[in-house]
C-alpha positions in Angstrom: 7.0 14.8 3.5 8.2 11.5 2.1 7.2 10.6 -1.4 7.6 7.3 -3.1 7.1 6.9 -6.9 7.4 3.7 -8.8 7.9 3.4 -12.5 9.1 1.1 -15.2 6.3 -1.4 -15.4 4.7 -2.5 -18.6 3.9 -5.4 -20.9 6.6 -7.9 -21.5 6.8 -11.4 -23.1 7.7 -14.4 -21.0 11.5 -14.6 -20.7 11.9 -10.9 -21.0 13.2 -8.3 -18.6 12.1 -5.1 -16.9 13.7 -2.8 -14.4 11.4 -1.1 -11.9 12.5 2.2 -10.3 11.5 3.6 -6.9 12.2 7.3 -6.7 12.2 8.6 -3.1 12.2 12.1 -1.7 12.0 13.4 1.9 14.1 10.6 3.4 17.6 9.5 2.8 17.2 6.1 1.2 20.6 4.8 2.0 19.8 5.1 5.7 16.7 3.0 5.8 15.5 -0.4 4.7 13.3 -0.7 1.7 11.4 -3.5 0.0 9.5 -4.4 -3.1 6.1 -6.1 -2.8 3.6 -7.2 -5.4 -0.1 -8.0 -5.6 -1.7 -10.0 -8.3 -5.5 -9.8 -8.9 -7.3 -11.9 -6.3 -4.1 -12.6 -4.3 -2.7 -11.2 -1.1 0.3 -8.9 -1.1 3.6 -10.7 -1.5 7.0 -9.6 -0.3 9.3 -9.9 -3.3 12.7 -8.5 -2.1 14.2 -6.5 0.7 17.4 -4.6 1.3 18.6 -3.2 4.6 20.5 0.0 5.0 23.7 -2.1 5.3 23.0 -3.7 1.9 21.8 -7.1 3.0 19.3 -8.4 0.5 16.6 -11.1 0.7 14.3 -12.5 -1.9 11.1 -14.6 -2.1 11.8 -18.1 -3.2 9.7 -17.5 -6.3 12.1 -14.8 -7.6 15.5 -15.9 -6.4 18.0 -16.0 -9.1 15.8 -13.9 -11.4 15.2 -10.6 -9.6 17.8 -8.2 -8.1 17.1 -5.4 -5.7 19.5 -2.4 -5.6 19.8 1.3 -4.9 21.6 4.3 -6.3 22.3 6.5 -3.3 23.2 9.5 -5.4 19.8 9.4 -7.0 18.0 8.3 -3.9 16.4 5.7 -6.0 15.9 2.0 -5.7 15.5 -0.6 -8.4 14.2 -4.0 -9.0 15.8 -5.7 -12.0 13.5 -8.5 -13.2 14.9 -11.1 -15.6 13.4 -14.3 -17.0 9.9 -13.0 -16.3 7.1 -15.5 -16.1 3.3 -15.0 -16.5 3.0 -15.6 -12.8 5.1 -12.5 -12.1 2.1 -10.4 -13.4 1.1 -8.1 -10.6 1.1 -4.5 -9.4 4.5 -3.9 -7.8 4.9 -1.5 -4.9 7.9 0.0 -3.2 8.0 0.3 0.6 10.5 2.5 2.3 11.4 2.4 6.0 8.5 -0.1 6.6 6.3 3.0 6.5 6.0 4.7 3.2 4.4 3.3 0.1 4.1 4.3 -3.5 1.1 3.8 -5.7 2.6 1.0 -7.6 3.5 0.1 -11.2 1.8 -2.7 -13.2 3.8 -5.5 -14.7 2.1 -7.8 -17.2 3.9 -10.8 -18.5 2.1 -12.3 -21.5 2.7 -13.4 -25.0 
């Protein structure tokens, strides 16, 4: 059984940083693609960043240069480093693994 658990969200001031974690069990993360999505209240789900099993990464234009997706294969965990956060980054962030498995999300709020 595959389990996906996000953590690391919280309240941060504009310009601040957070690192989200996505701990995965039941599947070898290094062998599959994974992605981070987000959903703000009243909005549709937005693809934030992706990484293939080969390490190719892609980012939404809205986060390019500020967010970095990565993974630690030894820990079977993926990360989303978020810098220079803006109020419009406020959303629930979700990890998707192998285009199939989802976590319950972690809330990020950017506010002064």
